[in-house]
Coordinates of C-alpha atoms in Angstrom, one line a residue:
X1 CA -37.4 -17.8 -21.7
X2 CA -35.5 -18.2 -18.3
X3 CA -35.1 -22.0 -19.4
X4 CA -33.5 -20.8 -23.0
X5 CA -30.9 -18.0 -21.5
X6 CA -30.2 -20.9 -18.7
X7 CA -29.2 -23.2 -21.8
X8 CA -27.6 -20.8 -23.8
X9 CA -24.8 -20.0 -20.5
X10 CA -24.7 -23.3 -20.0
X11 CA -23.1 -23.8 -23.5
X12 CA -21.4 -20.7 -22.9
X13 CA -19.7 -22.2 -20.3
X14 CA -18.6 -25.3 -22.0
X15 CA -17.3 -23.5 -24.8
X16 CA -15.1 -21.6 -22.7
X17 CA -13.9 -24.8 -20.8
X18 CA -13.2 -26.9 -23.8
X19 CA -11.2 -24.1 -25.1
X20 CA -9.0 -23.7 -22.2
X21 CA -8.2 -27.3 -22.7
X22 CA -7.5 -27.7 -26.2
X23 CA -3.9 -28.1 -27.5
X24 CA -1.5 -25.6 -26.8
X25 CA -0.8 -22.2 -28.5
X26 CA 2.2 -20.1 -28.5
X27 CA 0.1 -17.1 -26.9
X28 CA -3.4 -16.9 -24.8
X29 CA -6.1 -15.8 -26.2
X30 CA -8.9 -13.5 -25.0
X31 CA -12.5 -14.5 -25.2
X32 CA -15.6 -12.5 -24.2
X33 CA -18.3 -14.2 -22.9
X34 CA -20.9 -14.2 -20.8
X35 CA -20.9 -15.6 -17.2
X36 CA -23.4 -15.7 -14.2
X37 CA -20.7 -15.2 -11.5
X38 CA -23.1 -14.7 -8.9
X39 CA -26.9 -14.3 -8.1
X40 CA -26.5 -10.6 -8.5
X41 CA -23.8 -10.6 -10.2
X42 CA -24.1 -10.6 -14.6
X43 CA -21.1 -10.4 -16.7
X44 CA -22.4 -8.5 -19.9
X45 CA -20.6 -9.9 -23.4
X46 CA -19.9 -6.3 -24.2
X47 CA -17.0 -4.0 -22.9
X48 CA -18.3 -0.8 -21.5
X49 CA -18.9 -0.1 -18.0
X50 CA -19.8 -0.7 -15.3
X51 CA -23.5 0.3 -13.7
X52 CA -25.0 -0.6 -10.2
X53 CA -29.0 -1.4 -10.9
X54 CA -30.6 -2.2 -7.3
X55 CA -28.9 -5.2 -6.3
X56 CA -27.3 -6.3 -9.8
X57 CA -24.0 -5.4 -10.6
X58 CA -23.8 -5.2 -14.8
X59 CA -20.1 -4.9 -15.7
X60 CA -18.2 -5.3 -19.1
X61 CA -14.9 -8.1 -18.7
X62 CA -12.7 -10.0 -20.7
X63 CA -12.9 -13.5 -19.4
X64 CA -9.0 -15.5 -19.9
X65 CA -8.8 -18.0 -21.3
X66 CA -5.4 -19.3 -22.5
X67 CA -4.3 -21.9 -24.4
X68 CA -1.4 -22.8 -21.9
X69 CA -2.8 -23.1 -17.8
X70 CA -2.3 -26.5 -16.6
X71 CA -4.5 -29.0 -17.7
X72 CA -7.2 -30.8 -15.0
X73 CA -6.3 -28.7 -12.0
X74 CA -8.2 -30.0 -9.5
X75 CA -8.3 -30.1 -5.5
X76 CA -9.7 -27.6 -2.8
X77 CA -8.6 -24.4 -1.3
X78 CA -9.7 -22.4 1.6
X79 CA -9.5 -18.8 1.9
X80 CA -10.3 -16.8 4.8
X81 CA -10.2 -12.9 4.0
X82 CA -11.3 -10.2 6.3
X83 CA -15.4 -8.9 6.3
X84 CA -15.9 -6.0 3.7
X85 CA -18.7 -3.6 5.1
X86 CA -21.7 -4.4 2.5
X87 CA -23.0 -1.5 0.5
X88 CA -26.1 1.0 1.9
X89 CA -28.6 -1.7 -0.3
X90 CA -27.4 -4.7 1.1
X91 CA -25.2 -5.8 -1.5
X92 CA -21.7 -7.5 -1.2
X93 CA -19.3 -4.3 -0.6
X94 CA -16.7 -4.1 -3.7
X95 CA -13.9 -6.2 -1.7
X96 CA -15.8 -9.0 -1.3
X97 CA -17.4 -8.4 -5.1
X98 CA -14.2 -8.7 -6.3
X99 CA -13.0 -11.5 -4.7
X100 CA -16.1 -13.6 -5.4
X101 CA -16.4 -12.8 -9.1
X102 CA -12.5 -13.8 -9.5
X103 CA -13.2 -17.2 -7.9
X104 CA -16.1 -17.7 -10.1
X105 CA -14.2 -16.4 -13.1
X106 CA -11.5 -19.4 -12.3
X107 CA -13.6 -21.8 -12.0
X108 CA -14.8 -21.3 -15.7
X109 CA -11.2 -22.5 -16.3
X110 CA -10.7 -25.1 -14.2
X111 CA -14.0 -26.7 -13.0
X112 CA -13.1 -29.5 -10.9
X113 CA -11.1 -26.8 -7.9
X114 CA -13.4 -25.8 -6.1
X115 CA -12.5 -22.9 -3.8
X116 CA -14.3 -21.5 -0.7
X117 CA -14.5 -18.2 1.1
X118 CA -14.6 -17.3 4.5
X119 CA -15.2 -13.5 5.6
X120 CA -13.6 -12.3 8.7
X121 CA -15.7 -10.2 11.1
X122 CA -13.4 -7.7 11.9
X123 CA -13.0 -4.0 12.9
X124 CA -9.3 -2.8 11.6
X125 CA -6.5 -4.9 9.7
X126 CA -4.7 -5.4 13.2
X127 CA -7.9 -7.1 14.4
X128 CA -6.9 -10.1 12.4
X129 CA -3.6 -10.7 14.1
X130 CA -5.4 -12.4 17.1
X131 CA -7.2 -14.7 14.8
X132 CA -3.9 -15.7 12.9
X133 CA -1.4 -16.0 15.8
X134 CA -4.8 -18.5 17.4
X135 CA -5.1 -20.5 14.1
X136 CA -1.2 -20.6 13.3
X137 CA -0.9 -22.0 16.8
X138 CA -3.7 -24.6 16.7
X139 CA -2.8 -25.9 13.0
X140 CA -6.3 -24.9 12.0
X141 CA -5.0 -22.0 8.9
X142 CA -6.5 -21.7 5.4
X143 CA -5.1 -22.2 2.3
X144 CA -4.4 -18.8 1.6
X145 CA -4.5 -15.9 4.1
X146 CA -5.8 -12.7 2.9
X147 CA -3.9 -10.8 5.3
X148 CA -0.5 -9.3 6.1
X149 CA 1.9 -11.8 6.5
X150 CA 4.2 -12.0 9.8
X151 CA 7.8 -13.8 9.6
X152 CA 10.7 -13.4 11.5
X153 CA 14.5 -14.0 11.0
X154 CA 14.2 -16.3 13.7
X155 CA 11.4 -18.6 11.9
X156 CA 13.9 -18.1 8.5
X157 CA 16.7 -19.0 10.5
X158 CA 15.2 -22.3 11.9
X159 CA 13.3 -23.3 8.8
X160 CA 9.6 -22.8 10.3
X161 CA 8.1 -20.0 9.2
X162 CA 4.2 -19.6 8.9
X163 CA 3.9 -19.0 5.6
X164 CA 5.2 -20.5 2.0
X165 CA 8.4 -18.7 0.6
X166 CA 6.9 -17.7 -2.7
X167 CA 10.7 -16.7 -4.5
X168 CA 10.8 -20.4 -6.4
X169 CA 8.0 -19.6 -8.1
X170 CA 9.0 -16.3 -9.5
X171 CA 10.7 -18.0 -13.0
X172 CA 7.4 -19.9 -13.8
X173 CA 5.1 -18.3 -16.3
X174 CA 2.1 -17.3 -15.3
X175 CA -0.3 -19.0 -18.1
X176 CA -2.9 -16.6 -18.0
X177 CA -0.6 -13.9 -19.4
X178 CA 2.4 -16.0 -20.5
X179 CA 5.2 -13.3 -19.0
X180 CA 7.5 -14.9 -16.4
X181 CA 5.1 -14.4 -12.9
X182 CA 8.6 -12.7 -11.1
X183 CA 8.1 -9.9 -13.8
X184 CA 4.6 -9.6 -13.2
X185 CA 5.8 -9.1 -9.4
X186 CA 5.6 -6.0 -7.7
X187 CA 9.3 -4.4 -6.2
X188 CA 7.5 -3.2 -3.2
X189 CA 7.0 -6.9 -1.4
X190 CA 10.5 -7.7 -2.0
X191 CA 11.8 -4.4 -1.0
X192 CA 9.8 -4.7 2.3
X193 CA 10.9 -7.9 3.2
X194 CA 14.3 -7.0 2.5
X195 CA 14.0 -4.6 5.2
X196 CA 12.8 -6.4 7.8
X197 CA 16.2 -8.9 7.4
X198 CA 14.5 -12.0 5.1
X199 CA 15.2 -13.7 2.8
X200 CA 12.3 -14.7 1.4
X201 CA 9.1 -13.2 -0.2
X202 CA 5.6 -14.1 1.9
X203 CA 2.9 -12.6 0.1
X204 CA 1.5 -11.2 -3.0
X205 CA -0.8 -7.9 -3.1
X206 CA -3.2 -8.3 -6.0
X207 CA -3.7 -4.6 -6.1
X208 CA -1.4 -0.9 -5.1
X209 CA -2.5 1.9 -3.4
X210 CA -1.3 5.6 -4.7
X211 CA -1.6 8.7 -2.9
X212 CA -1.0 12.6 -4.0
X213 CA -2.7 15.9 -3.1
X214 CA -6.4 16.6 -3.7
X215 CA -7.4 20.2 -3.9
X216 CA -10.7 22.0 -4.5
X217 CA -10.2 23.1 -8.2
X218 CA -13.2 25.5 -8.1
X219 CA -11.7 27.4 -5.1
X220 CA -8.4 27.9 -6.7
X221 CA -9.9 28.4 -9.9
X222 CA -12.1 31.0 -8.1
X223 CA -9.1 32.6 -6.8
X224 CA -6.7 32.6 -9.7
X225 CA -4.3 30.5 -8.2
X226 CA -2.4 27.6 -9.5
X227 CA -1.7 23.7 -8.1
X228 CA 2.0 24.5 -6.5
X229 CA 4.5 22.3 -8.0
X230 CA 7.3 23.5 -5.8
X231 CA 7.4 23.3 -1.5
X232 CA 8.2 27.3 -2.0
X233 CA 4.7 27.9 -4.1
X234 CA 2.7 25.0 -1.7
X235 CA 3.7 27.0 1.3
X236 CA 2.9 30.4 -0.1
X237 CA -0.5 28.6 -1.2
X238 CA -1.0 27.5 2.1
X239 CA -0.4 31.7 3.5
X240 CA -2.0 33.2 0.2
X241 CA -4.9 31.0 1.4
X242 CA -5.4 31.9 5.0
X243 CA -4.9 35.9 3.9
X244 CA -7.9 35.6 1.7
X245 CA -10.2 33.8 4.6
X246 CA -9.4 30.5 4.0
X247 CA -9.3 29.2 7.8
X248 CA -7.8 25.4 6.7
X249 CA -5.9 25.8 3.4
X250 CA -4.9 22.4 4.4
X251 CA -5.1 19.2 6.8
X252 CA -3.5 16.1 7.4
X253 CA -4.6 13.0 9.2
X254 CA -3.0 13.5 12.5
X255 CA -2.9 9.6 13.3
X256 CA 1.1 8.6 13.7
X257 CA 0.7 5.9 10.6
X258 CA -0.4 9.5 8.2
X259 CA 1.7 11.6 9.6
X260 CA 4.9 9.3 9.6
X261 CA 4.7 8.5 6.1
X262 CA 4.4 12.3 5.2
X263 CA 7.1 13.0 7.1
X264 CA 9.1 10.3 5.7
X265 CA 9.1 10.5 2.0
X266 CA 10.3 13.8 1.7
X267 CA 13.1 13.1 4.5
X268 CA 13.7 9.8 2.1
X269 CA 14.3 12.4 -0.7
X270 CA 16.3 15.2 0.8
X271 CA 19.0 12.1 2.7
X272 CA 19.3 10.2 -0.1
X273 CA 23.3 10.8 -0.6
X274 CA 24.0 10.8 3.2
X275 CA 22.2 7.2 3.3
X276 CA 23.7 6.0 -0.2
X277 CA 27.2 7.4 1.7
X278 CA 26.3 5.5 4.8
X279 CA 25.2 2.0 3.1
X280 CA 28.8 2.2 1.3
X281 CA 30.6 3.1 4.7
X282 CA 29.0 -0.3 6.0
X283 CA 29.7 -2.5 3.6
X284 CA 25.7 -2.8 3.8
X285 CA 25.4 -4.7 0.2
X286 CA 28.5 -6.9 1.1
X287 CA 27.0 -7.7 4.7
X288 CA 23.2 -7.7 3.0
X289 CA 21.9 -5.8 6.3
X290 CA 19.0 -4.3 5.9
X291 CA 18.4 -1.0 6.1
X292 CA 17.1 -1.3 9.8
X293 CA 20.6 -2.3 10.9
X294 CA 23.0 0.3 9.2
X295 CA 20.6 2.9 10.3
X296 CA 20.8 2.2 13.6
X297 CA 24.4 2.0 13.5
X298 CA 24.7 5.5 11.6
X299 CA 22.7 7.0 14.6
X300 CA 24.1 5.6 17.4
X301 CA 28.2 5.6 16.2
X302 CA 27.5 9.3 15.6
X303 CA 27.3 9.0 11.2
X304 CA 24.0 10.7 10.8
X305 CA 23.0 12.2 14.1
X306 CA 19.8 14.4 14.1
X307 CA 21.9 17.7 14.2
X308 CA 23.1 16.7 11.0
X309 CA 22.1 19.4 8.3
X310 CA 20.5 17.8 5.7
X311 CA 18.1 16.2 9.5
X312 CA 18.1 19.6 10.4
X313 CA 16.7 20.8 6.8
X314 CA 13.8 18.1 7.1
X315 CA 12.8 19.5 10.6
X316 CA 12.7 23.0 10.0
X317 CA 10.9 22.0 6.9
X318 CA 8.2 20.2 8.8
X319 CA 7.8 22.8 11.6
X320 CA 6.7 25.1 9.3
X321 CA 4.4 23.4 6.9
X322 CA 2.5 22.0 9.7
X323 CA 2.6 25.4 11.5
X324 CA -0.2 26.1 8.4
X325 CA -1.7 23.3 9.7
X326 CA -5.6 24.0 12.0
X327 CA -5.3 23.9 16.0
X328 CA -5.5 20.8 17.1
X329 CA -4.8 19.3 13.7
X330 CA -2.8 15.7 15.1
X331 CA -5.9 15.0 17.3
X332 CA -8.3 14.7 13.3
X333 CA -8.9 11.7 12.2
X334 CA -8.6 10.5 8.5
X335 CA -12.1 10.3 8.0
X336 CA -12.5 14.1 10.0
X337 CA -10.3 14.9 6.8
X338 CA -12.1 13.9 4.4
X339 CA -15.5 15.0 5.5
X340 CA -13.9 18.2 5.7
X341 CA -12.5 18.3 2.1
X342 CA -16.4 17.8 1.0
X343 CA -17.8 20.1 2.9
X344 CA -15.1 22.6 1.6
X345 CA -14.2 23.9 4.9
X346 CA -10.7 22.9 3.2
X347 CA -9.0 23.2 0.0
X348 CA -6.6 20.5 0.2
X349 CA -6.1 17.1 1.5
X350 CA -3.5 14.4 1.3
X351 CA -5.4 10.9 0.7
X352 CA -5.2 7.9 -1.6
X353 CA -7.1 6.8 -4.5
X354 CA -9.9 5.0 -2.8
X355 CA -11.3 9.1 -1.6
X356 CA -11.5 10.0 -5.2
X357 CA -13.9 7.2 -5.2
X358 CA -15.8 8.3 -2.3
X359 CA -15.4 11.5 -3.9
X360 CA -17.2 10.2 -6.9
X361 CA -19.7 8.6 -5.3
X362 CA -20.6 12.3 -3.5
X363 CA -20.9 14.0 -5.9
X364 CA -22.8 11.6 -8.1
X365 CA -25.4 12.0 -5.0
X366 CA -25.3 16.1 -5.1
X367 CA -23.3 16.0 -1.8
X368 CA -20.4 18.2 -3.2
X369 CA -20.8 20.5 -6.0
X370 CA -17.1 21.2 -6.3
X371 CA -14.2 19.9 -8.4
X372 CA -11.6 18.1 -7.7
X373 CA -8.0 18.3 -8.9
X374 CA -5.1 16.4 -7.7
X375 CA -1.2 17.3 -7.6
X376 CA 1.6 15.5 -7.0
X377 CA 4.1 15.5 -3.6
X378 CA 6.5 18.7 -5.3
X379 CA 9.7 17.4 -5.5
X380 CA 13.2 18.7 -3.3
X381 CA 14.7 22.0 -4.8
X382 CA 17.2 24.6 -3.8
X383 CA 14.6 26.8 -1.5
X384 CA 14.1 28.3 2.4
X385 CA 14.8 24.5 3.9
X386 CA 17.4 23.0 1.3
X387 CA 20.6 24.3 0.1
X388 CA 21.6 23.9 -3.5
X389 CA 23.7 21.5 -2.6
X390 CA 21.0 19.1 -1.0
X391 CA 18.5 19.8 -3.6
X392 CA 21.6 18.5 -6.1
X393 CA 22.2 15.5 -3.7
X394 CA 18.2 14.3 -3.4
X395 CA 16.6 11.8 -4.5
X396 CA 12.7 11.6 -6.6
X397 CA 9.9 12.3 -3.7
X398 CA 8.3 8.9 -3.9
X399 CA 4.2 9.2 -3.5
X400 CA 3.5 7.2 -0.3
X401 CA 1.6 3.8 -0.9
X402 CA 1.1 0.8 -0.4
X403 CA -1.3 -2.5 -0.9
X404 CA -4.9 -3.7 0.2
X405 CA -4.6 -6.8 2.0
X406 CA -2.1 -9.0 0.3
X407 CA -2.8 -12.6 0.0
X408 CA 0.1 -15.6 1.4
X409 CA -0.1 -19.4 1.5
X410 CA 0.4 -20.5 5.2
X411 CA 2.7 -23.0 5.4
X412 CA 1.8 -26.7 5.6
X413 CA 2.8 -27.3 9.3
X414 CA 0.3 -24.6 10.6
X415 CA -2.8 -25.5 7.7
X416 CA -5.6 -27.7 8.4
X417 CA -5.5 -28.8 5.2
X418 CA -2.1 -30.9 4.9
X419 CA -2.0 -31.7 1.1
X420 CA 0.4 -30.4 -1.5
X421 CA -1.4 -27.9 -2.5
X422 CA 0.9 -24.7 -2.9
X423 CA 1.2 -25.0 -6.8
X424 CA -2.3 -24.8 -6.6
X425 CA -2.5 -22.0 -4.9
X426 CA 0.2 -19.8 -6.6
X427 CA -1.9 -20.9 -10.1
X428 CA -5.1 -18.9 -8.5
X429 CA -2.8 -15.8 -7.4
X430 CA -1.4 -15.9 -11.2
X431 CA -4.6 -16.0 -12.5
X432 CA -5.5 -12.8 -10.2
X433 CA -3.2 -11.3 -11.1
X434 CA -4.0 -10.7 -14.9
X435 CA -5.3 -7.5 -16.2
X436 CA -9.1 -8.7 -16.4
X437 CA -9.1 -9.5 -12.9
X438 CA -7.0 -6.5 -11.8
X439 CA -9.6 -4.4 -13.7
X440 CA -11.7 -5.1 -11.5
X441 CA -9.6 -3.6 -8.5
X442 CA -9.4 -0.3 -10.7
X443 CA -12.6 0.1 -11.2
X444 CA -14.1 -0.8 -7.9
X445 CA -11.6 0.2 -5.2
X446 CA -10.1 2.8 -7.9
X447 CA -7.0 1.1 -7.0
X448 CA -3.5 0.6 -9.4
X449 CA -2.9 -2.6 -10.3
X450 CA 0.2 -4.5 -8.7
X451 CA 1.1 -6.3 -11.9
X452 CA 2.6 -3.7 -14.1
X453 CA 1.8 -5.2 -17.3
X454 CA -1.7 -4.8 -16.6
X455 CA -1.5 -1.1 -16.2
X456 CA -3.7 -0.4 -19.0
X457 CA -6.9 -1.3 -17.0
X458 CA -6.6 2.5 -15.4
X459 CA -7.9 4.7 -17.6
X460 CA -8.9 7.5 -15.0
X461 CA -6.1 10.3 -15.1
X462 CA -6.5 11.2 -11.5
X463 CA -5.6 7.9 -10.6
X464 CA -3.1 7.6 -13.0
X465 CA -1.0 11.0 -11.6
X466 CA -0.7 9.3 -8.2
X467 CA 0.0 6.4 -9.8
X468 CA 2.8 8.5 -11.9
X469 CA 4.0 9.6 -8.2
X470 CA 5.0 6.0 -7.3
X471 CA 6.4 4.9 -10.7
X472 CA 9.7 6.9 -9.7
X473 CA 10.9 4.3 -7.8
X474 CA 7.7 2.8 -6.4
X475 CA 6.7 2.3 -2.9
X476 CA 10.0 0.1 -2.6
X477 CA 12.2 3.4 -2.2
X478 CA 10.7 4.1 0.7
X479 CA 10.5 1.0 2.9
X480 CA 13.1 1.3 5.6
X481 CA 12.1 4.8 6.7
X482 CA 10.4 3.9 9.7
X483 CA 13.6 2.8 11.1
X484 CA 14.6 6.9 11.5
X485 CA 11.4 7.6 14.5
X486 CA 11.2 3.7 15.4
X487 CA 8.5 1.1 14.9
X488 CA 6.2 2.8 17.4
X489 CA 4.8 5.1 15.2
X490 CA 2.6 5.7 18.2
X491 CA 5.2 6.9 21.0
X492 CA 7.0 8.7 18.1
X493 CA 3.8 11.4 18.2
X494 CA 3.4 11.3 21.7
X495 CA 7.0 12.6 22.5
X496 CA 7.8 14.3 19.6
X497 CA 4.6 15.4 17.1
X498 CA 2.3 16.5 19.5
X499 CA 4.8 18.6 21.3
X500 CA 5.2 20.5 18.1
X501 CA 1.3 20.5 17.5
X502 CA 0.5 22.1 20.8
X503 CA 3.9 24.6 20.8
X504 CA 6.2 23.1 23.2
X505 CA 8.6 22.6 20.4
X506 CA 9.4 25.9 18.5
X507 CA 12.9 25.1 17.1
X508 CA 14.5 22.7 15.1
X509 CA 17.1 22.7 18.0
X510 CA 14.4 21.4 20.5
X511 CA 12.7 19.3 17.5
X512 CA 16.5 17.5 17.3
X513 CA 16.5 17.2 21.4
X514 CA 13.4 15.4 21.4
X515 CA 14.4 12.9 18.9
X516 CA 17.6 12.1 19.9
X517 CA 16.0 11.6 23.6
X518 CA 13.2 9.3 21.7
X519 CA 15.5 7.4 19.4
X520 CA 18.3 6.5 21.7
X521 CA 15.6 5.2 24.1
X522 CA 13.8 3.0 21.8
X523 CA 17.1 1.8 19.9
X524 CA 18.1 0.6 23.0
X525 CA 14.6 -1.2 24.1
X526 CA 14.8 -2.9 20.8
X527 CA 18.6 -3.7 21.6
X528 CA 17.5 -5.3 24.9
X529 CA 13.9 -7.1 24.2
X530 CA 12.6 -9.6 22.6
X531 CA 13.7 -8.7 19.2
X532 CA 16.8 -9.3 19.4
X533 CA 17.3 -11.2 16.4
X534 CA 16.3 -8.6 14.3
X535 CA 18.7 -6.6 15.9
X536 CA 21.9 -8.6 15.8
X537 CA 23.5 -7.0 12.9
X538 CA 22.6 -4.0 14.5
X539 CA 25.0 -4.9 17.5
X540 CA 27.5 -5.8 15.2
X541 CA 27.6 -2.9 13.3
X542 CA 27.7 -0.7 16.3
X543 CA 30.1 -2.9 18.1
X544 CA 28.2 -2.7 21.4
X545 CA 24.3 -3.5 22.1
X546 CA 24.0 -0.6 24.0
X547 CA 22.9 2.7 21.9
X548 CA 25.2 5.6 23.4
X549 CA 25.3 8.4 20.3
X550 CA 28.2 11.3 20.6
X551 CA 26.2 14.6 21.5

């Protein structure tokens, strides 16, 4: 019997292949087959769902296969990608699932590439830097680096940076889903980069992250009360909540990469106009400064100084939501969070897509017997922080999100392997990229897809509200607001956070001390040190490289 299902795949298989390279057709096609993409890993030939049995991992796909990718690809790539904890049985944890039944998936297309893995041990993303700037050095890289990307203006400038500029390839069509692959594109990338002063774009994220508010539906339901959908009815939640013995109506993860971005996209919102006033002032889309530069300039010439109102607005605003906030609430960590969202010792959290999975996956063990709603960031109106004329003036609250580890092609100079093989490698990202292998992000990690065509693969409505949350302007709007508390997130909390956490800042008057005190000192480091490239439109615009604001 074994023999006769090995035969029958095998035929599979060569059915597939023979129809990806027969003559071409104006649009792919979509065939569902059957494939053995791993040992433990079956590919049933109908679409339904997906169901964990032991070690085998049954799941429903659509397997590409077009009528247009190029014909005989062959060659090699090498991908290194960083270790994905494997799950309590043993089995390959979802990251590395996915990635594996991808390669496997593409090589039912093209046969003769053969493509191999290597897994990272490592304990954080930032763990990986090491091993890159080691292997970058020593000419010893993969082919493609699952990995945050790092390129300087400097490396632009001089024509030698690490990794492949990817923007010539954006007017090819990607074959596997014949739209142009710049349309396909996520903002967010090019946004980002834009920020930090390139040119170029250096990587692609096969899949988004999207954040909101999770509450415990039961409790409220219990209580008669409603998901706010204003700041006025989230803070009088957040009081109604602690009068009825609710100790921790809500938490935040108190490390400064959580709190920052909190913080952030509503200060985004409410300074909108005065940044859109300030870009114009600068002549930033003449000049093509990123918003690092201009915003350094605003500060330090005096054009948006932290006594400004609308900064003023923001700060009271934060005081007292976080005043709401549990003792010691900076000092919890993300996962302290979310252990204390299942254990209902509180009602609301503010987390991304991949704890509604963990969620599931509780609750689907009896280890919560709550439910779970989620609400979006509520959006700036005329209230006891912003005026009527601010709230006018605003711009959408953007959800805060992001990417999983995005994948770039290191440059040929710092590769082991020295052949052409770019187009090669940009083929395999396109091929990622298409909705039957972005599916498998959705319904694995519970993460958005980053190609927007292929949206339809969420079919979860929790994911798709955070996802909602984002579509306003997408993660894009926000990149740049680091550059208002500096890129040390870290010294950020320590001199001006965690005074407000433990009560040594009361007033927005002393919140606005502290980070005019913080800012001017780490606008002038920057200024001074070793990133100076970065910060010679900075100089420019401020017509000094010394940071002196008007008090």
């Amino acid at each position: 019997m074994r023999k006769l299902t090995l035969l029958a795949l095998i035929v599979v298989i060569l059915a597939v292949v023979l129809t990806a390279c027969s003559a071409p057709a104006p649009e792919p096609s979509v065939v569902k087959e059957t494939v053995v993409v791993k040992e433990t890993v079956i590919v049933e030939k109908t679409i339904k769902e997906t169901v964990v049995v032991k070690e085998a991992v049954q799941e429903t796909v659509e397997v590409v296969v077009t009528a247009t990718p190029a014909p005989g690809l062959s060659g090699k790539l090498t991908i290194a990608a960083p270790a994905a904890a494997p799950k309590p049985d043993g089995s390959p944890g979802n990251f590395e699932l996915i990635l594996n039944t991808i390669i496997d998936r593409y090589r039912l297309v093209h046969p003769d590439v053969t493509i191999e893995v290597n897994y990272l041990p490592n304990k954080s993303f930032t763990d990986l830097y090491p091993w890159m700037d080691t292997h970058i050095a020593a000419s010893t890289m993969p082919d493609i680096m699952v990995m945050f990307t790092r390129v300087t203006t400097s490396q632009e400038a001089d024509g030698k940076t690490p990794y492949v500029d990817l923007t010539s390839y954006f007017d090819n069509k990607n074959p596997y889903t014949g739209n142009r692959w710049g349309d396909e594109y996520p903002l967010a990338p090019k946004m980002r980069h834009k920020t930090w002063g390139l040119n170029g774009i250096y990587f692609w994220p096969p899949q988004l992250a999207a954040a909101g508010f999770l509450y415990n539906k039961s409790i409220l339901d219990k209580e008669g009360l409603n998901p706010p959908t204003t700041w006025d009815e989230f803070y009088t939640l957040l009081v109604t909540l602690k009068e009825r013995g609710y100790d921790v109506p809500f938490t935040l993860d108190g490390s400064a990469f959580a709190v920052s971005h909190f913080w952030w996209r509503v200060h985004n919102a409410v300074a909108d106009a005065r940044e859109q006033a300030i870009e114009e002032k600068y002549g930033v889309r003449k000049q093509g400064a990123p918003p690092w530069q201009y915003r350094v300039a605003a500060y330090c010439n005096g054009d948006f100084p932290w006594s400004d109102p609308v900064n003023e607005s923001v700060a009271k605003w934060f005081v007292d939501i976080t005043s709401q906030l549990p003792q010691g609430w900076n000092g919890i960590t993300g996962a302290q969070v979310q252990e204390m969202f299942f254990n209902q010792q509180s009602v609301m959290m503010y987390a991304f897509t991949d704890t509604i999975k963990d969620f599931d996956e509780a609750k689907a063990q009896g280890l919560v017997d709550f439910d779970m709603g989620v609400f979006l960031t509520p959006p700036i109106t005329e209230n006891q922080w912003w005026t009527a004329e601010m709230a006018a003036n605003a711009a959408d609250v953007v959800e805060d999100g992001g990417w999983g580890y995005p994948w770039a092609i290191p440059s040929r100079d710092v590769r082991a392997n020295k052949d052409d093989i770019e187009d090669l490698a940009v083929d395999f990202m396109m091929f990622a990229g298409a909705a039957e292998q972005q599916k498998l992000y959705a319904d694995l990690l519970y993460a958005p897809p980053s190609n927007p065509f292929a949206s339809r693969v969420v079919s979860d409505e929790r994911i798709l509200t955070m996802l909602e949350g984002q579509s306003k302007g997408g993660f894009a709007d926000q990149m740049g607001g680091w550059a208002w508390y500096g890129p040390d997130r870290s010294s950020w909390m320590t001199n001006v956070v965690e005074p407000l956490a433990v009560g040594q800042i009361t007033s927005v008057d002393e919140w606005t001390a502290a980070m005019d005190k913080y800012t001017t000192t780490w606008i002038n480091q920057t200024l001074a040190e070793k990133s100076r490239p970065w910060a010679d439109a900075a100089i420019d615009l401020i017509g000094s490289d010394v940071c002196s604001p008007p008090q």
